[in-house]
């Protein structure tokens, strides 16, 4: 294999630099560009260029059967790539641009490699201005998964992207930390209703302002059953897996704190704790994720803390089992998968 194919220079640029236009041109012309969004960083390719899209799978080590989302600079572009409907425009009016992806029947212009051969395509119009400016400047729809190596936590800073993809992609646009920190809500529109495939910042309750007919895909809270074909291919992959096994604690807070103290005393572990716990858990390797009742702060911090955990070289990781309601469901969904459904009740 020649050097050019395996290693290349990765340039990190800010949105206000003149090279931003160069990155947008490169994106249109088939190169990969990582960019900030309000959810997590994305790894973008021209969605109309099958070779460019293929290189996303290669750079991430992503399974070929996991479809990509198509990002547009404005809602008006959605109908060029997907068959829209009145329900889609109701969602768009309420939540776009914003952290939601809507799965719709695809149009022919979208290559098979984007949708992994499915007859549907996910469309997202991000709120982040740098993201929308990049897409508009490139002048093409942008296929983009999260800009991490497959199986690693999604990146919420340009440094995270650099850690995973340095030498594999030509450009990373640094827009600071992602505002929300968890990936977009993914929904599919079926039979006049909305099915949530992946919970995110746009909650099921928020969607109920549009129609009563909102349901959660059962796999979200129950996990996939043996042999079950997932409604969304991404559901079947082990995700956000920390190097050390993660267990999530459920029960009264005092009992959970006692459990943490016992583990700190007996094994080299790290604790994903609340900010308030720090003075109560002396001597332990602590990874505070935010205030106990501040779900937004926890969502913002969790992927960065999981990445830090990997660098500590501990043999176990413990944290709280999040609630399954509202915004906390998005956090629950990411953590329960990172923990491979390991829950300890105390
Ligand atoms: O917030 C986000 O959505 C970020 C930023 C970069 O926009 N992107 C992101 O993409 O998280 P990715 O590829 O990491 O996750 C997309 C998820 C996957 O689980 C995939 O299986 C699912 O959406 N998906 C995409 N297209 C689909 C389709 N046509 N049908 C069912 N599921 C689909
Ligand atoms: Mg991802």
XYZ file of C-alpha atoms and ligand atoms in Angstrom:
380
model
C 0.000 0.000 0.000
C 1.446 3.384 -0.812
C 1.903 6.070 1.813
C -0.560 8.462 0.192
C -3.386 6.013 0.702
C -2.762 5.367 4.376
C -1.525 8.706 5.748
C -2.374 12.237 4.739
C -2.135 15.651 6.276
C -5.133 16.681 8.340
C -5.699 20.434 8.548
C -7.782 21.863 11.386
C -9.391 25.161 10.425
C -11.779 27.579 12.077
C -15.000 28.706 10.464
C -13.745 32.287 10.101
C -10.557 31.369 8.219
C -10.237 31.929 4.501
C -9.437 28.239 3.988
C -13.062 27.494 4.953
C -14.083 28.075 1.328
C -11.306 25.732 0.222
C -12.693 23.013 2.527
C -16.202 23.553 1.103
C -14.824 23.172 -2.438
C -12.934 20.031 -1.463
C -16.156 18.630 0.036
C -18.041 19.267 -3.200
C -15.181 17.694 -5.173
C -15.214 14.396 -3.276
C -13.012 14.912 -0.185
C -14.091 14.261 3.417
C -14.578 17.224 5.747
C -15.408 16.915 9.460
C -17.610 19.733 10.725
C -19.338 20.862 13.914
C -23.072 20.511 14.465
C -25.228 21.294 17.501
C -25.417 17.560 18.296
C -21.994 16.009 17.589
C -19.313 16.492 14.926
C -20.133 15.006 11.506
C -17.866 13.451 8.878
C -19.183 14.861 5.616
C -18.997 13.764 1.993
C -20.834 14.911 -1.133
C -23.949 12.706 -0.899
C -24.289 12.595 -4.694
C -20.775 11.154 -5.156
C -20.731 7.401 -4.381
C -16.910 7.227 -4.210
C -16.767 10.080 -1.708
C -19.464 8.400 0.392
C -17.583 5.088 0.263
C -14.531 6.799 1.724
C -16.580 7.714 4.838
C -17.111 4.012 5.572
C -13.399 3.384 5.081
C -12.199 6.266 7.290
C -14.556 5.296 10.142
C -14.359 1.526 9.752
C -18.152 1.636 9.524
C -20.162 -1.460 8.545
C -21.444 -1.087 4.966
C -25.035 -1.864 5.905
C -25.424 1.137 8.225
C -27.062 3.991 6.255
C -25.974 7.641 6.412
C -28.034 10.757 7.046
C -28.211 13.439 4.340
C -27.654 16.987 5.619
C -29.167 19.981 3.823
C -28.585 23.717 4.275
C -32.280 24.537 4.185
C -35.557 22.662 4.617
C -36.605 23.603 1.067
C -33.896 21.248 -0.249
C -35.350 18.171 1.485
C -37.806 17.364 -1.309
C -34.996 17.086 -3.873
C -33.636 14.026 -2.099
C -36.643 12.530 -0.297
C -40.399 12.351 -0.793
C -41.746 14.846 1.725
C -45.263 14.983 3.200
C -47.481 17.429 5.143
C -46.395 15.737 8.400
C -42.749 16.278 7.454
C -43.375 20.014 6.984
C -45.177 20.229 10.332
C -42.106 18.719 11.991
C -39.857 21.005 9.963
C -41.805 24.114 11.002
C -41.502 23.172 14.658
C -37.964 21.763 14.874
C -35.833 22.599 11.813
C -33.149 23.705 11.541
C -32.402 21.614 14.619
C -31.348 18.310 16.169
C -33.785 15.990 14.365
C -33.441 13.562 11.444
C -36.547 12.483 9.546
C -36.539 9.226 7.582
C -38.547 9.507 4.370
C -38.890 7.563 1.112
C -35.747 8.304 -0.915
C -35.508 9.814 -4.371
C -33.425 8.204 -7.127
C -30.632 10.821 -7.026
C -29.431 9.512 -3.685
C -26.931 6.703 -4.346
C -27.426 3.238 -2.811
C -24.236 3.522 -0.790
C -25.786 6.379 1.246
C -28.900 4.418 2.248
C -27.188 1.013 2.402
C -29.698 -0.108 -0.203
C -32.787 0.872 1.855
C -35.690 2.606 0.086
C -35.653 5.386 2.688
C -33.263 8.198 3.520
C -32.727 10.276 6.662
C -32.803 14.049 6.130
C -31.423 16.564 8.614
C -31.047 20.348 8.512
C -28.635 21.233 11.326
C -29.052 24.369 13.420
C -25.308 25.009 13.714
C -24.507 27.951 11.449
C -21.046 26.740 10.483
C -22.546 23.436 9.360
C -25.209 25.132 7.254
C -22.713 27.603 5.773
C -20.415 24.740 4.792
C -23.242 22.771 3.133
C -24.529 25.871 1.318
C -21.050 26.786 0.119
C -20.355 23.245 -1.068
C -23.635 23.443 -2.990
C -24.370 19.731 -2.546
C -26.263 17.622 0.016
C -23.833 16.243 2.592
C -23.929 12.640 3.807
C -22.503 12.574 7.321
C -22.331 10.119 10.199
C -20.749 11.117 13.498
C -17.029 11.825 12.937
C -15.681 9.081 15.229
C -14.054 5.749 14.526
C -16.927 3.228 14.565
C -17.516 1.909 18.091
C -15.928 4.928 19.821
C -18.004 7.610 21.564
C -19.274 10.284 19.168
C -17.017 13.361 19.005
C -18.193 16.586 20.605
C -15.020 18.618 19.978
C -12.589 18.988 17.066
C -9.920 17.329 19.270
C -12.038 14.186 19.549
C -12.268 14.059 15.749
C -8.532 14.629 15.453
C -7.815 11.798 17.927
C -9.838 9.347 15.824
C -9.294 10.480 12.229
C -5.973 12.334 12.035
C -4.117 11.210 8.902
C -7.321 9.815 7.374
C -9.175 12.972 6.304
C -7.917 16.285 4.848
C -10.018 18.808 6.841
C -11.531 19.250 10.293
C -13.496 22.431 10.930
C -13.206 23.482 14.563
C -16.388 25.108 15.832
C -15.817 24.500 19.553
C -17.793 22.069 21.699
C -21.116 20.793 20.328
C -23.997 22.546 22.089
C -26.106 19.469 22.870
C -23.574 16.628 22.853
C -25.760 13.660 21.837
C -26.754 12.738 18.264
C -30.011 13.930 16.704
C -33.431 12.428 17.366
C -34.131 10.010 14.478
C -37.796 9.564 13.533
C -39.661 7.772 10.778
C -43.064 8.893 9.528
C -45.476 5.996 9.045
C -49.269 5.687 8.890
C -49.752 9.343 9.869
C -47.686 8.758 12.995
C -44.133 9.305 14.179
C -41.852 6.488 15.377
C -38.738 7.469 17.316
C -35.782 5.282 16.301
C -33.166 7.201 18.287
C -34.002 9.580 21.168
C -32.306 12.980 21.198
C -32.841 16.633 22.094
C -36.252 16.698 20.379
C -38.178 14.516 22.845
C -41.233 12.320 22.227
C -43.267 14.779 24.316
C -42.153 17.677 22.145
C -43.229 15.696 19.065
C -46.652 15.109 20.650
C -47.358 18.800 20.064
C -47.706 17.817 16.402
C -49.627 14.551 16.704
C -50.745 12.268 19.532
C -49.551 9.383 17.392
C -45.918 9.249 18.581
C -44.383 5.946 19.632
C -40.941 4.801 20.685
C -39.411 1.881 18.783
C -39.557 -0.924 21.386
C -35.865 -1.761 20.839
C -35.000 1.617 22.423
C -35.851 0.631 25.942
C -35.954 -3.153 25.761
C -32.957 -3.775 23.522
C -33.074 -6.011 20.460
C -34.338 -9.541 20.911
C -32.189 -12.422 19.618
C -32.573 -12.664 15.848
C -34.695 -9.488 15.594
C -34.084 -7.324 12.497
C -33.704 -3.749 13.733
C -35.893 -0.987 12.200
C -32.744 1.134 12.072
C -29.503 -0.708 11.249
C -27.503 1.402 13.740
C -29.429 -0.232 16.616
C -27.641 -3.531 16.238
C -24.084 -2.313 16.587
C -22.252 -2.171 19.887
C -21.805 1.532 20.347
C -19.894 3.996 22.491
C -18.123 1.080 24.084
C -15.596 2.153 26.714
C -12.376 0.103 27.017
C -13.284 -0.976 30.577
C -16.682 -2.604 31.164
C -19.321 -0.117 32.335
C -22.041 -1.021 34.865
C -24.987 1.277 35.630
C -26.395 1.550 39.137
C -30.051 1.783 40.015
C -31.538 2.329 43.474
C -31.496 4.927 46.243
C -28.745 7.491 45.911
C -27.236 6.770 49.357
C -26.943 3.077 48.523
C -25.395 3.857 45.141
C -22.845 6.153 46.807
C -22.019 3.368 49.293
C -21.527 0.976 46.357
C -19.210 3.480 44.641
C -17.172 3.909 47.866
C -16.766 0.172 48.231
C -15.575 -0.178 44.617
C -13.156 2.752 44.977
C -11.622 1.014 47.997
C -11.368 -2.398 46.377
C -10.522 -2.047 42.649
C -8.916 0.327 40.122
C -12.141 1.823 38.783
C -13.523 5.174 37.649
C -16.918 6.620 38.540
C -19.156 8.667 36.229
C -20.627 10.690 39.076
C -22.700 13.837 39.554
C -20.915 17.104 40.398
C -22.455 17.013 43.907
C -20.832 13.621 44.552
C -17.257 14.858 44.193
C -16.759 15.837 47.876
C -18.537 12.624 48.950
C -16.308 10.190 47.053
C -12.803 11.065 48.145
C -9.887 9.062 46.841
C -11.660 7.736 43.778
C -11.022 8.344 40.113
C -13.995 10.568 39.404
C -15.461 11.683 36.074
C -18.174 14.231 36.968
C -20.841 14.490 34.257
C -22.814 17.489 35.574
C -25.328 18.370 38.258
C -27.683 15.620 39.403
C -30.790 17.279 37.961
C -29.083 18.919 35.004
C -29.740 16.450 32.170
C -28.552 18.964 29.541
C -25.159 19.260 31.244
C -24.934 15.459 31.490
C -25.804 15.028 27.791
C -23.191 17.645 26.933
C -20.409 15.943 28.922
C -21.014 12.201 28.660
C -19.126 11.347 25.460
C -16.098 13.412 26.498
C -16.049 11.634 29.895
C -16.262 8.216 28.248
C -13.257 9.165 26.094
C -11.368 10.306 29.226
C -12.248 7.012 30.911
C -10.482 5.138 28.102
C -7.273 7.002 28.848
C -7.278 6.153 32.565
C -6.466 2.483 32.148
C -8.955 1.384 34.820
C -10.422 -2.107 34.898
C -14.030 -1.071 35.553
C -16.320 1.881 35.127
C -19.484 2.652 37.144
C -22.213 5.241 36.719
C -25.871 6.017 37.417
C -28.676 4.490 35.356
C -30.480 7.525 33.842
C -34.267 7.874 33.887
C -36.202 6.877 30.773
C -38.315 10.050 30.583
C -37.955 13.220 28.511
C -34.447 14.300 27.643
C -32.983 11.681 30.001
C -34.130 8.939 27.587
C -31.443 10.052 25.106
C -28.795 9.704 27.806
C -30.264 6.363 28.937
C -30.152 5.052 25.349
C -26.434 5.899 24.902
C -25.349 4.673 28.349
C -27.315 1.424 28.349
C -25.603 0.495 25.081
C -22.178 1.581 26.331
C -22.855 -0.689 29.323
C -24.157 -3.492 27.113
C -27.261 -3.515 29.333
C -25.321 -4.198 32.548
C -27.449 -2.767 35.376
C -26.779 -3.379 39.078
C -29.673 -2.758 41.497
C -28.703 -1.811 45.022
O -26.762 14.238 15.146
C -26.589 13.459 14.219
O -27.521 12.825 13.692
C -25.153 13.285 13.691
C -24.718 14.597 13.071
C -23.391 14.508 12.417
O -25.697 15.050 12.175
N -25.084 12.200 12.788
C -25.197 10.903 13.201
O -25.090 9.965 12.177
O -25.348 10.592 14.351
P -24.829 8.420 12.461
O -24.610 7.826 11.123
O -23.766 8.255 13.461
O -26.207 7.890 12.993
C -27.328 7.799 12.118
C -28.306 6.752 12.607
C -27.738 5.362 12.473
O -28.089 4.645 13.649
C -28.452 4.800 11.249
O -28.609 3.400 11.335
C -29.782 5.533 11.282
O -29.489 6.810 11.797
N -30.354 5.687 9.921
C -29.871 6.455 8.909
N -30.620 6.319 7.804
C -31.614 5.442 8.109
C -32.712 4.880 7.381
N -32.941 5.196 6.107
N -33.524 4.011 8.033
C -33.302 3.690 9.330
N -32.284 4.194 10.074
C -31.446 5.055 9.479
Mg -22.604 7.466 14.980
